[in-house]
Amino acid sequence: LSIKTAAKIFQRFEILCGGTVTPNIVNGLSDSEIKSIGISNSKVRCIREITSAVLSSTLVLDELSSFEPEAAFQKLTSIRGIGSWTAK
């Protein structure tokens, strides 16, 4: 996925979320709605996993910057759909 393509898809995602992407808003979207903007099934599953982790406080995004790099890496890669390339 090129940066230009990813930026366009994220722009569509923001619009789909009414201008603000939050876990609660994303949680309210159907898989079909998310897929309609060009997101693959596997990416939808990953979005669902991340959303679930944030909503359950398994993943607290604001805390990641205080983690040691290896701990942040481990935390991120423990979420299904986030691999080493993404976590780095």
Tab-separated table of C-alpha atoms in Angstrom:
chain	number	residue	atom	x	y	z
A	1	LEU	CA	0.000	0.000	0.000
A	2	SER	CA	1.506	3.334	-1.005
A	3	ILE	CA	1.480	6.295	1.355
A	4	LYS	CA	-0.769	8.174	-1.065
A	5	THR	CA	-3.289	5.308	-1.159
A	6	ALA	CA	-3.205	4.854	2.618
A	7	ALA	CA	-3.795	8.595	3.116
A	8	LYS	CA	-6.799	8.506	0.777
A	9	ILE	CA	-8.297	5.494	2.554
A	10	PHE	CA	-7.765	7.155	5.935
A	11	GLN	CA	-9.451	10.312	4.623
A	12	ARG	CA	-12.452	8.180	3.613
A	13	PHE	CA	-12.368	6.518	7.046
A	14	GLU	CA	-12.471	9.920	8.748
A	15	ILE	CA	-15.459	10.909	6.635
A	16	LEU	CA	-17.164	7.600	7.443
A	17	CYS	CA	-16.615	8.370	11.142
A	18	GLY	CA	-18.134	11.838	10.803
A	19	GLY	CA	-14.792	13.620	10.877
A	20	THR	CA	-13.462	12.169	14.125
A	21	VAL	CA	-12.092	8.643	14.450
A	22	THR	CA	-12.697	7.300	17.953
A	23	PRO	CA	-12.977	3.729	19.221
A	24	ASN	CA	-16.660	4.202	20.055
A	25	ILE	CA	-17.477	5.557	16.608
A	26	VAL	CA	-15.479	2.801	14.882
A	27	ASN	CA	-17.200	0.205	17.063
A	28	GLY	CA	-20.550	1.459	15.779
A	29	LEU	CA	-19.631	0.917	12.122
A	30	SER	CA	-20.522	-2.296	10.349
A	31	ASP	CA	-17.877	-4.353	8.598
A	32	SER	CA	-19.646	-3.598	5.311
A	33	GLU	CA	-19.377	0.133	5.920
A	34	ILE	CA	-15.660	-0.138	6.610
A	35	LYS	CA	-15.069	-2.376	3.588
A	36	SER	CA	-17.011	0.048	1.360
A	37	ILE	CA	-14.169	2.577	1.544
A	38	GLY	CA	-11.539	0.176	0.233
A	39	ILE	CA	-10.427	-1.631	3.370
A	40	SER	CA	-9.817	-5.380	3.006
A	41	ASN	CA	-11.381	-8.077	5.175
A	42	SER	CA	-8.080	-8.686	6.975
A	43	LYS	CA	-7.682	-4.970	7.731
A	44	VAL	CA	-11.272	-4.820	9.012
A	45	ARG	CA	-10.428	-7.659	11.419
A	46	CYS	CA	-7.329	-5.773	12.539
A	47	ILE	CA	-9.344	-2.575	13.058
A	48	ARG	CA	-11.822	-4.567	15.138
A	49	GLU	CA	-9.033	-6.089	17.245
A	50	ILE	CA	-7.438	-2.693	17.913
A	51	THR	CA	-10.798	-1.090	18.679
A	52	SER	CA	-11.649	-3.880	21.097
A	53	ALA	CA	-8.262	-3.616	22.813
A	54	VAL	CA	-8.628	0.137	23.255
A	55	LEU	CA	-12.223	-0.074	24.496
A	56	SER	CA	-11.305	-2.782	27.022
A	57	SER	CA	-8.194	-0.811	28.105
A	58	THR	CA	-5.980	-3.732	27.081
A	59	LEU	CA	-4.255	-1.161	24.886
A	60	VAL	CA	-3.924	2.399	26.209
A	61	LEU	CA	-2.429	4.371	23.350
A	62	ASP	CA	-1.311	7.329	25.492
A	63	GLU	CA	0.809	4.974	27.604
A	64	LEU	CA	2.811	3.524	24.705
A	65	SER	CA	5.177	6.492	24.540
A	66	SER	CA	6.296	5.801	28.121
A	67	PHE	CA	7.137	2.151	27.394
A	68	GLU	CA	10.603	0.914	26.598
A	69	PRO	CA	10.768	0.151	22.863
A	70	GLU	CA	10.748	-3.627	23.356
A	71	ALA	CA	7.777	-3.454	25.752
A	72	ALA	CA	5.826	-1.276	23.293
A	73	PHE	CA	6.696	-3.707	20.508
A	74	GLN	CA	5.491	-6.673	22.578
A	75	LYS	CA	2.282	-4.885	23.554
A	76	LEU	CA	1.454	-3.993	19.971
A	77	THR	CA	2.320	-7.359	18.455
A	78	SER	CA	0.152	-9.111	21.040
A	79	ILE	CA	-2.828	-7.708	19.160
A	80	ARG	CA	-3.955	-9.905	16.284
A	81	GLY	CA	-3.247	-8.176	13.003
A	82	ILE	CA	-0.328	-6.056	14.180
A	83	GLY	CA	2.909	-7.558	12.993
A	84	SER	CA	6.517	-6.577	13.582
A	85	TRP	CA	6.676	-4.189	10.599
A	86	THR	CA	3.665	-2.220	11.863
A	87	ALA	CA	4.827	-2.252	15.482
A	88	LYS	CA	8.259	-0.897	14.580
